[in-house]
Coordinates of C-alpha atoms in Angstrom, one line a residue:
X187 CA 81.8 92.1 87.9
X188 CA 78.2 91.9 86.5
X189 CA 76.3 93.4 89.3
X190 CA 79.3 95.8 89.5
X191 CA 79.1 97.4 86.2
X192 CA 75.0 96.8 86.5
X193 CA 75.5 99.5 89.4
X194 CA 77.4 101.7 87.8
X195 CA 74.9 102.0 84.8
X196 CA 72.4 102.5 87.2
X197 CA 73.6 105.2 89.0
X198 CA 74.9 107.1 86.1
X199 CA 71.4 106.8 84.3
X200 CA 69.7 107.9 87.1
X201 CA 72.1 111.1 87.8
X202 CA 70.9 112.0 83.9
X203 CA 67.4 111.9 84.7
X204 CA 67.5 114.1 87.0
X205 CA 70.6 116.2 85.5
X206 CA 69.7 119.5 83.7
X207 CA 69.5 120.0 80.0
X208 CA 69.2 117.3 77.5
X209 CA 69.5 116.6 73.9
X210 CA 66.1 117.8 72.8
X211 CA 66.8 121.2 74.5
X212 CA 70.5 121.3 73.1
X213 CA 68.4 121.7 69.9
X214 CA 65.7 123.4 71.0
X215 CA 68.6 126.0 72.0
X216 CA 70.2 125.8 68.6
X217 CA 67.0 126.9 67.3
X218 CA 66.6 129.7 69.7
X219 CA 70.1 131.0 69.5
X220 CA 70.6 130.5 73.0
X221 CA 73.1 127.7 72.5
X222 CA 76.6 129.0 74.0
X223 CA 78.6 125.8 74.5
X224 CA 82.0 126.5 72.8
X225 CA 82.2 122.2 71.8
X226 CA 78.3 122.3 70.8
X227 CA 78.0 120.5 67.1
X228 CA 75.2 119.5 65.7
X229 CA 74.9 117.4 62.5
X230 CA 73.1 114.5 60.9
X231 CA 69.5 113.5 62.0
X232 CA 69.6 116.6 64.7
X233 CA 70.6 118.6 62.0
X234 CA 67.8 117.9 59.9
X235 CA 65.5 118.0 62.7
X236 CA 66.5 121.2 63.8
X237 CA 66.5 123.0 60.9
X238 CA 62.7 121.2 60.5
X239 CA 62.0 122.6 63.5
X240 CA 62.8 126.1 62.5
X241 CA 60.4 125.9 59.9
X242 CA 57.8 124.7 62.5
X243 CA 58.7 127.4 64.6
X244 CA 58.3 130.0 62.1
X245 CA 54.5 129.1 61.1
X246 CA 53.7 128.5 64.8
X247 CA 51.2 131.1 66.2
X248 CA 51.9 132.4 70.2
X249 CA 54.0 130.8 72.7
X250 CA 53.2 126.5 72.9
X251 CA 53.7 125.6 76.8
X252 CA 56.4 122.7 76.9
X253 CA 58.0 120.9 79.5
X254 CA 61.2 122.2 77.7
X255 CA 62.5 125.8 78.8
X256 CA 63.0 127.9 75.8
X257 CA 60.1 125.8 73.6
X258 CA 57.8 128.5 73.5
X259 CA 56.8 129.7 70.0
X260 CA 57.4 125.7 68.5
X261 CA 55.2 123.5 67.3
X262 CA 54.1 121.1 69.5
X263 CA 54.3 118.0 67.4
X264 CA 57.8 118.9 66.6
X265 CA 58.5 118.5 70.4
X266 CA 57.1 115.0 70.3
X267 CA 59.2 114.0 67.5
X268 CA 62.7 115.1 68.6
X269 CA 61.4 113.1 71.7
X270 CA 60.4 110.2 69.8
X271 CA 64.0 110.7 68.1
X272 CA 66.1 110.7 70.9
X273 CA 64.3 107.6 72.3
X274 CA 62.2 110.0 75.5
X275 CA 59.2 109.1 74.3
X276 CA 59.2 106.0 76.5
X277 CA 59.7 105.7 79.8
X278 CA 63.4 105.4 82.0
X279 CA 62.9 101.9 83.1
X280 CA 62.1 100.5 79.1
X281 CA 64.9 103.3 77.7
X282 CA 67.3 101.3 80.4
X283 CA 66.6 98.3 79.9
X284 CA 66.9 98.4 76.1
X285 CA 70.1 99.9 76.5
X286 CA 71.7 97.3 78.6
X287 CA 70.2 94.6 76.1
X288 CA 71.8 97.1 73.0
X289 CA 75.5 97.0 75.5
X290 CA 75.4 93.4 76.2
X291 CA 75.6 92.8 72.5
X292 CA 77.8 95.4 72.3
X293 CA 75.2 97.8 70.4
X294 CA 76.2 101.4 70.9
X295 CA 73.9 103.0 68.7
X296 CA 74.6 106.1 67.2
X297 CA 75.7 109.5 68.0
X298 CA 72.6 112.3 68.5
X299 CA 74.7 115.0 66.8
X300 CA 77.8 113.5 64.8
X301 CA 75.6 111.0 62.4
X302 CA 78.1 108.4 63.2
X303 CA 77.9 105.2 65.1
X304 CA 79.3 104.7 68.4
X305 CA 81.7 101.9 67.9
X306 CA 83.2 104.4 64.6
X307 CA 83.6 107.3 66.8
X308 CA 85.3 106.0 69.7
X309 CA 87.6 103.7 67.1
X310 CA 88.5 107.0 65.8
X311 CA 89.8 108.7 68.6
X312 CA 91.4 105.4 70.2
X313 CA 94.7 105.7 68.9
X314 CA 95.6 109.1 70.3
X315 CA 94.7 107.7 73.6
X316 CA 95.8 104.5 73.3
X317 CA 99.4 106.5 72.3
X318 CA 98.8 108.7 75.9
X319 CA 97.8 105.8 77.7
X320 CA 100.3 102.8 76.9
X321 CA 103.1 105.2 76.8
X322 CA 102.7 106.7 80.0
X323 CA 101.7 103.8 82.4
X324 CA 104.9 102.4 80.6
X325 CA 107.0 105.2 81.1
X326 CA 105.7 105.7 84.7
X327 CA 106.0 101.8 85.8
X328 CA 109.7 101.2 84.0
X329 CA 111.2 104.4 85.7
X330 CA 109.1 104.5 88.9
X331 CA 110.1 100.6 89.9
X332 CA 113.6 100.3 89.3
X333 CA 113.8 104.0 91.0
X334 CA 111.9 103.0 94.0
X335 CA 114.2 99.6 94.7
X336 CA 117.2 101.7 94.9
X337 CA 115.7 104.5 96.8
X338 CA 114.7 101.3 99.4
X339 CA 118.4 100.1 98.5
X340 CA 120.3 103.6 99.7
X341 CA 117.5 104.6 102.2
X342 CA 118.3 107.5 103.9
X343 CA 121.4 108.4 101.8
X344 CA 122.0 111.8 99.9
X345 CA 120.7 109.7 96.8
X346 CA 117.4 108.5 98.3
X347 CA 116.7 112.4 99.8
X348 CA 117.1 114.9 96.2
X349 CA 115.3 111.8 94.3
X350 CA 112.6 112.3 97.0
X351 CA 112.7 116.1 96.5
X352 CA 112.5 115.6 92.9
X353 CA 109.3 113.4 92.4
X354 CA 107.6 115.4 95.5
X355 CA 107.8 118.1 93.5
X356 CA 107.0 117.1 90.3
X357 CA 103.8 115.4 91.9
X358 CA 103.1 118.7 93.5
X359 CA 103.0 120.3 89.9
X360 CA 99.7 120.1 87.9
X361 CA 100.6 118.5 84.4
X362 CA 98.1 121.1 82.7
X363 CA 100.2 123.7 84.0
X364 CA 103.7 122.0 83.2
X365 CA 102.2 121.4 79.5
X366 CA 101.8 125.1 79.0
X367 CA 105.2 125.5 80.2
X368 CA 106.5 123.3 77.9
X369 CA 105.0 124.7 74.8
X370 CA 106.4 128.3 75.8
X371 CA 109.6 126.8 76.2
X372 CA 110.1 124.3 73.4
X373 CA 107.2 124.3 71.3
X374 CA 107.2 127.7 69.5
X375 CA 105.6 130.0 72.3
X376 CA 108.7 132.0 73.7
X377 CA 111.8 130.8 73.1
X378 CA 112.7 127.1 71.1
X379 CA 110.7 125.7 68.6
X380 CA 111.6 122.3 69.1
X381 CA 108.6 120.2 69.2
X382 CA 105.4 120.5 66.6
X383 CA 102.5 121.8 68.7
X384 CA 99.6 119.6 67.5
X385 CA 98.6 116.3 66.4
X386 CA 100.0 112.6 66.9
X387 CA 102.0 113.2 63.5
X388 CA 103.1 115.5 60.4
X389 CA 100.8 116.3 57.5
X390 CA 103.7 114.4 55.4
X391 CA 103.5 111.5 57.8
X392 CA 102.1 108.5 54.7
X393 CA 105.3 109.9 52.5
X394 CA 107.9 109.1 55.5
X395 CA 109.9 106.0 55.2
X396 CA 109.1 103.4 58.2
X397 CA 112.2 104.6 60.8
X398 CA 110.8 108.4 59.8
X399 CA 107.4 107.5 60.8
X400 CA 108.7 106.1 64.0
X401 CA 110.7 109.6 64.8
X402 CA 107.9 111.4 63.4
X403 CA 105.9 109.8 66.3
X404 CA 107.8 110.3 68.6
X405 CA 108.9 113.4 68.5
X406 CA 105.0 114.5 68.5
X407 CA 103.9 112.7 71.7
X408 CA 107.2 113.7 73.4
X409 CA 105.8 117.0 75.3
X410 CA 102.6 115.3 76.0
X411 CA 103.7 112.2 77.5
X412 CA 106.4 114.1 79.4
X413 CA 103.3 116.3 81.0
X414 CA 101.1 113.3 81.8
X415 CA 103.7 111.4 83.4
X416 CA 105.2 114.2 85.8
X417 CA 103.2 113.1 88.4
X418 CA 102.7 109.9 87.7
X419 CA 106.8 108.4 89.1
X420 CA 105.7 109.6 93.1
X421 CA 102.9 107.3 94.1
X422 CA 104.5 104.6 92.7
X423 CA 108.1 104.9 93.4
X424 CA 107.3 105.8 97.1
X425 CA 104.9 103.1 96.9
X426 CA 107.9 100.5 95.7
X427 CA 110.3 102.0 98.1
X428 CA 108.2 101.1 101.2
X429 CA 107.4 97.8 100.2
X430 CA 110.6 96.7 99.4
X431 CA 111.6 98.2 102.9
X432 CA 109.0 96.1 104.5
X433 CA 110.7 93.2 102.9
X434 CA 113.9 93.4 103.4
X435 CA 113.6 94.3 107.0
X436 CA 112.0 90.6 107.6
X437 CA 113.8 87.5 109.1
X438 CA 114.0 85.5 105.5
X439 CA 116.3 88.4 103.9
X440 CA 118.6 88.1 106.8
X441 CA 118.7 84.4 106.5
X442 CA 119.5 84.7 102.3
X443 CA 122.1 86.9 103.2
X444 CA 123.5 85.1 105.9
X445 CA 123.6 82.0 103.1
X446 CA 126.0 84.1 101.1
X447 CA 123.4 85.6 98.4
X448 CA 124.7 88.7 96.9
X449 CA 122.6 91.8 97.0
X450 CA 121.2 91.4 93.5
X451 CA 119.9 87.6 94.1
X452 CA 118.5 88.6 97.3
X453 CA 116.4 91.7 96.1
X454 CA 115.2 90.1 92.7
X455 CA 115.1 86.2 94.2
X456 CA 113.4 86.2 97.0
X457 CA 112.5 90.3 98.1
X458 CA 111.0 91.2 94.6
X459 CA 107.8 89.3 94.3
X460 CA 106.4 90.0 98.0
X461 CA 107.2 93.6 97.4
X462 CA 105.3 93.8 94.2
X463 CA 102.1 92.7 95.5
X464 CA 101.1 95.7 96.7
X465 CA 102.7 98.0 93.5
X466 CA 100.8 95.5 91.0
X467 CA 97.5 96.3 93.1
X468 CA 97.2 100.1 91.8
X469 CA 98.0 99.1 88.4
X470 CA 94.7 98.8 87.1
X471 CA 93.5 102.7 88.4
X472 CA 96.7 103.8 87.1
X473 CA 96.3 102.5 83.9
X474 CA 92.8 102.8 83.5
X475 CA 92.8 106.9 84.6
X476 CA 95.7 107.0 81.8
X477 CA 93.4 106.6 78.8
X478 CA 90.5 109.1 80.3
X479 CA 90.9 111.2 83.3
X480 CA 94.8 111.9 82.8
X481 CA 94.7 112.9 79.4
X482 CA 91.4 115.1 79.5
X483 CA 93.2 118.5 79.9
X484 CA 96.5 117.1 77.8
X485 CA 94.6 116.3 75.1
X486 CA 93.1 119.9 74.7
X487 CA 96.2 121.7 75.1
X488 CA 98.0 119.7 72.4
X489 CA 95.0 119.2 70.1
X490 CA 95.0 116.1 70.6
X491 CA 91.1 114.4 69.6
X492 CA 91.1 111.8 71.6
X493 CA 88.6 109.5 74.3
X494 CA 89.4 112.1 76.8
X495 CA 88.3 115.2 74.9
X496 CA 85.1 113.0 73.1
X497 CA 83.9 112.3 76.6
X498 CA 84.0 115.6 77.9
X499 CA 82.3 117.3 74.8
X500 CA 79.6 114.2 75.0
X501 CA 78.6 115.5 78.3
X502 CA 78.5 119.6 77.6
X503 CA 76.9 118.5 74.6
X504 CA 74.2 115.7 76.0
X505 CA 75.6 113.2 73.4
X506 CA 74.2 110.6 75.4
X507 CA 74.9 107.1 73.5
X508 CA 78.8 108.4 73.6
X509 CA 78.7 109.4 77.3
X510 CA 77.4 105.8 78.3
X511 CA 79.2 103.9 75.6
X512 CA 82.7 105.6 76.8
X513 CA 81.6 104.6 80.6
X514 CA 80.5 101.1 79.8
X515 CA 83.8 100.4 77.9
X516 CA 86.0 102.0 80.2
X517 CA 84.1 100.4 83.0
X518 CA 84.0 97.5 81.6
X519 CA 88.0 97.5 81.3
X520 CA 88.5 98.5 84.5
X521 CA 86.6 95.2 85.6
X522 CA 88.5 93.0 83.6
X523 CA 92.2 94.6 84.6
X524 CA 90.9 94.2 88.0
X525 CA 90.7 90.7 87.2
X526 CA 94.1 90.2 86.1
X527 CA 95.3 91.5 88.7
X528 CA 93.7 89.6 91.0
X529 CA 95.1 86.5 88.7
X530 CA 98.7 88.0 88.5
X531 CA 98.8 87.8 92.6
X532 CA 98.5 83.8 92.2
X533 CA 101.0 84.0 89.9
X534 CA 103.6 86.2 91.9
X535 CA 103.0 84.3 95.1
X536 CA 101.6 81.2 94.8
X537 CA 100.9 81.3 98.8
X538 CA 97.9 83.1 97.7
X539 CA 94.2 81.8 96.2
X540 CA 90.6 83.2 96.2
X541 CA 89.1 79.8 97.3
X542 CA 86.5 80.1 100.3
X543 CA 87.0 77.8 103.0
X544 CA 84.9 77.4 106.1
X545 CA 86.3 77.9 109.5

């Protein structure tokens, strides 16, 4: 795991190095009015020094060269000090090194253009993706499993064909696009107005008594979650429907049968838990690309601010301390699910261990 997510800082801080743009020209942009990103903000200590640097730019005489496109006309020493700000003034190996020193403490630093920490930003947005996340993997693993066994059940029946149809399709549609649909169906854009079109709950949400609160929820998340999980039921259920075919095609099924088991004791006895081996492998990128890559485009259709929509705006907007904050922690979970995982096979089938032996 260590030399894993070492690897993965790396490579990311290296792609940024070389990457065009940063935060010292996001505000030398704001400055020059050449700043078109529809998500830039700038506020706080950039703020400050941008607005400084406005004045600087004003009493400057003739174009300064700068290593910085679009610096021309600012005072030099300005340059230096937004550098000296955003921690360039030193060189990558030092600025990486103290970062990975500021992460293993869990350090995040602070925001270049929110004038918040880290830690308080991403706490901020959690629970919109935490809702997205939980919900879905949830939704997708308790209908996806339980589908699957009796597609492998009635394999090759009239059943196991339409539900096949059915989840083909619906992993064929993009959830963006079924989202949109949704809203101009029952949100208010053509026809019902059924579902509230924003937000995780109502403005009146603190005055709602506790099973009000619950509905409340509920009844926001409902078109989201429906759009995220859409495609979510195929690879899984085809997934459990092959493996439990593999199963119960072997010699030890016939044999439980043969003793007199009934269908349910065979499946869930003695089939289930060398079928799930290979579903309970893709939980972890199933569950991990539910809190971030799933919920990206979700989150800005429903105006939803959440870890999806923070990391995408980090990176337009060079927020750099957010960008590799968000990939060390999702990273960083990813690893440790991957670990469970690993832990939950010995625990399903005992037949299995990690320990090395020599041949």
């Amino acid at each position: 795991m260590i030399p894993t997510i070492l690897g993965i800082m790396l490579v990311s801080f290296a792609i940024v190095q070389f990457a065009p743009g940063g935060p010292v020209e996001r505000v030398i942009a704001q400055l020059t009015g050449s700043d078109v990103a529809a998500t830039a903000r700038i506020g706080g200590g950039a703020g400050e020094a941008a607005r400084a640097g406005g004045g600087a730019a004003a009493g400057a005489a003739g174009d300064v060269s700068s290593k910085y496109r679009g610096a021309q006309g600012l005072d030099p020493e300005f340059i230096k000090s937004l550098e000296k700000q955003f921690g360039f003034d030193k060189p990558a190996h030092e600025r990486f090194a103290l970062m990975l020193w500021n992460y293993i403490r869990f350090d995040f630093g602070t925001s270049y253009f929110r004038d918040i920490s880290v830690l308080e930003l991403i706490a901020e947005k959690l629970p919109v993706s935490i809702s997205l996340g939980l919900w879905m993997t949830l939704l997708s693993y308790g209908i996806s499993i339980p589908l699957g066994i009796a597609k492998a059940v009635r394999d090759g029946t009239r059943f196991d064909v339409w539900t096949s149809a059915v989840v083909v399709i619906g992993y064929a549609i993009p959830g963006f696009l079924f989202a949109v649909l949704l809203i101009v169906l029952f949100a208010g854009g053509t026809f019902l107005d059924w579902f509230p079109l924003r937000g995780l709950t109502s403005d009146n949400w603190a005055d709602l008594s506790w099973w009000s609160k619950v509905l409340d929820y509920f009844w926001h998340i409902a078109l989201p979650l429906i759009s995220m999980a859409l495609g979510a039921f195929a690879t899984t259920t085809l997934l459990t429907k092959n493996s439990f075919l593999d199963e119960i095609r072997k010699h030890y099924v016939l044999t439980a049968r043969a003793k007199g088991l009934s269908q349910r004791e065979v499946l869930y006895g003695h089939v289930f838990r060398n079928a799930m081996l290979i579903v309970i492998a893709g939980f972890p990128g199933a569950f991990i690309s539910a809190f971030f890559t799933g919920s990206l485009l979700i989150e800005t259709i429903f105006s939803l601010d959440g870890l999806g929509l923070l990391s995408f705006e980090s990176i337009v907007n060079r927020d750099y301390p957010v960008v590799f904050a968000n990939l060390f922690i999702f990273s960083l979970m990813g690893l440790a699910i991957n670990l469970i995982s690993d832990l939950t096979y010995t625990w399903i089938d005992p037949r299995i261990d990690f320990e090395r032996r020599d041949v």
